[in-house]
C-alpha angles and dihedrals in degrees: 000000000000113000110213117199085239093055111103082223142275119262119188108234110235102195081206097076086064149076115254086235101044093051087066088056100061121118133217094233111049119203129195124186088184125206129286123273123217084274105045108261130130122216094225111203141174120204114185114212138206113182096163120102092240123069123248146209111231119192114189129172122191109199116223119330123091132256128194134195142241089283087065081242111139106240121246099263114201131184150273116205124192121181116199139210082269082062095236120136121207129193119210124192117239143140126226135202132205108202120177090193114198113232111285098011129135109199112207086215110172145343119221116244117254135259093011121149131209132201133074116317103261086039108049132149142195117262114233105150136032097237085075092070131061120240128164139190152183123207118193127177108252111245106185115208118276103225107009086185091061100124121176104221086222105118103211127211118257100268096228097047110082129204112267084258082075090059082227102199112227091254087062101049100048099042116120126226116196113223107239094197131003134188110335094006124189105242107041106337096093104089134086096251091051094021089125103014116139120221120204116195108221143154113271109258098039125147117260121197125195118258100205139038105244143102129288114260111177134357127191118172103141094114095260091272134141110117127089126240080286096063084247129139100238140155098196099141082213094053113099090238123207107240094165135027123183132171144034095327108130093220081061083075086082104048139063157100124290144174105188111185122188114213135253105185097063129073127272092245089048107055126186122193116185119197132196114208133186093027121172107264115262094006103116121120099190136052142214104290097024115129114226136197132218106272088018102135114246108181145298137300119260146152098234115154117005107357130143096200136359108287145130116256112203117181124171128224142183087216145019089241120137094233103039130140114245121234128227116247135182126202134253116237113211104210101047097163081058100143094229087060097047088053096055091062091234103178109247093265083050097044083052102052144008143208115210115233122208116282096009127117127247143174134154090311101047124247125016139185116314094230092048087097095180098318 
């Protein structure tokens, strides 16, 4: 496990310093309220645990109030948004953490920063114990990729670049998108099931073009609702119900907006499945059982479910199963005798195809300068 200078520290779990009976009581998120110091002040810590054999993905987010490191630094906090059937969105502070935790490891993760106080702002109170503030957490068992090399030899059409049906303008087509996380990405691309998933970056509301010829499988763009301000499923027709999430909450890992396509240029033994995720709510143009064409204009871009920043996920499958593998694909240019391409002495399967590479730029051609930044 990577120990970052942030991290509180990282301690093995020996099941033999324990009672039988007090090892089957120990939670996944730890919380210490710690003991009072000469001056009154508690050193508030959380410790998350894994004292399976297997490793484990543990998701944990920690509402409004503010942590800091080792280094005594307060962390970066960012935001969850949720809009209702009022139509009105709310952000709430928070701060998230992604811990692959190795088997039978307790990781020492922050501290709370001290004299803080929590309530409405005419009614606020000191914090002296974690059970005053709202944290919440999923914990999955990790299950790496079984081939990492699998590749699908479908070359797929740039996703922001649309057939000349969809009368696409030049700004449009030559416009760059930076990949925000490729292949085994750091943040959520290290499981079986994202393993080679590729992230754009891109404003909310953007046009997204489908990158295979196939038939629409499945189709999800209701906001990822469905809950009501208790993260409960309700019908009450009085309940403010959540139609939309967006942001780093970890709830927001169950909900969100999808396009899925199943391929019908590749052989019967040799499936492809493309999905779309994050997509703007009620901006699909295409339903279950439509048959699309490569450049035929899907929906629109959005940043519905977890999901740090507006941006088109795009992951690859050889089946529609809940738990399937993705597949590594690359994408088609279109122009592979470019000039630019030709100079840079790319070999003939480069010069046909590309895979974009975090924080590089990329439209219909493949990579493009650096500097571009989306012009």
């Amino acid at each position: 496990m990577k120990k970052h200078p942030w991290l509180l520290g990282i301690e093995p779990f020996d099941p033999n310093d324990y009672d039988p009976e007090d090892v089957e009581h120990i939670p996944e998120v730890a919380m210490n309220d710690g003991e009072e110091d000469e001056y009154g002040d508690c050193e508030m810590s959380l410790t998350l645990t894994n004292i399976k054999d297997t490793t484990s993905i543990l998701f944990v987010t920690v509402y409004d109030v503010d942590l800091c490191g080792a280094d005594g630094k307060i962390l970066t906090s960012g935001w969850t948004y949720t809009t209702t059937a009022k139509n009105t969105t709310t952000q709430r502070k928070c701060t998230t953490f992604i811990v692959l935790c190795p088997p039978q490891t307790f990781v020492h993760l922050v501290t709370l920063v001290r004299n803080q106080t929590i309530g409405f702002d005419t009614e606020r109170i000191p914090i002296t114990s974690w059970s005053q503030i709202e944290i919440e957490s999923d914990v999955q068992q990790w299950s790496f990729h079984p081939n990492v090399k699998d590749e699908h030899p479908h070359l797929l059409h740039f996703p922001f670049h649309g057939n000349e049906e969809e009368a696409v303008n030049e700004d449009q087509a030559t416009k760059s998108y930076q990949c925000s996380q490729s292949e085994n990405g750091n943040l959520t691309h290290f499981f079986h099931g994202n393993y080679h998933a590729i992230d754009f970056a891109c404003p909310i509301g953007t046009p997204l073009y489908s990158a295979i010829n196939g038939i629409v499988v499945e189709v999800k763009d209701d906001g990822g609702g469905g809950q009501n301000q208790n993260n409960t499923t309700s019908t009450d027709e009085e309940c403010d119900e959540i139609i939309e999430v967006s942001g780093i909450a970890a709830r927001n890992l169950f909900h969100w907006n999808s396009i899925m396509i199943q391929s019908t240029d590749v052989e019967t033994s040799d499936p492809l499945f493309l999905e779309y995720v994050h997509i703007q709510t009620n901006s699909c143009a295409v339903k279950v059982g439509d048959s699309v064409e490569r450049g035929q204009f899907l929906c629109r871009s959005g940043s519905v479910g977890f999901s740090p920043e507006p941006h088109l996920h795009m992951a690859a499958y050889r089946s529609n199963g809940v738990d399937a593998a993705t597949v590594r694909v690359k994408f088609q240019r279109i122009n592979n005798d470019d000039t630019n391409t030709r100079e840079s002495g790319l070999d003939s399967a480069d010069a046909q195809s590309f895979l974009p590479r975090v924080g590089q730029w990329y439209n219909h051609n493949g990579l493009v300068e650096a500097n571009s930044e989306g012009k």
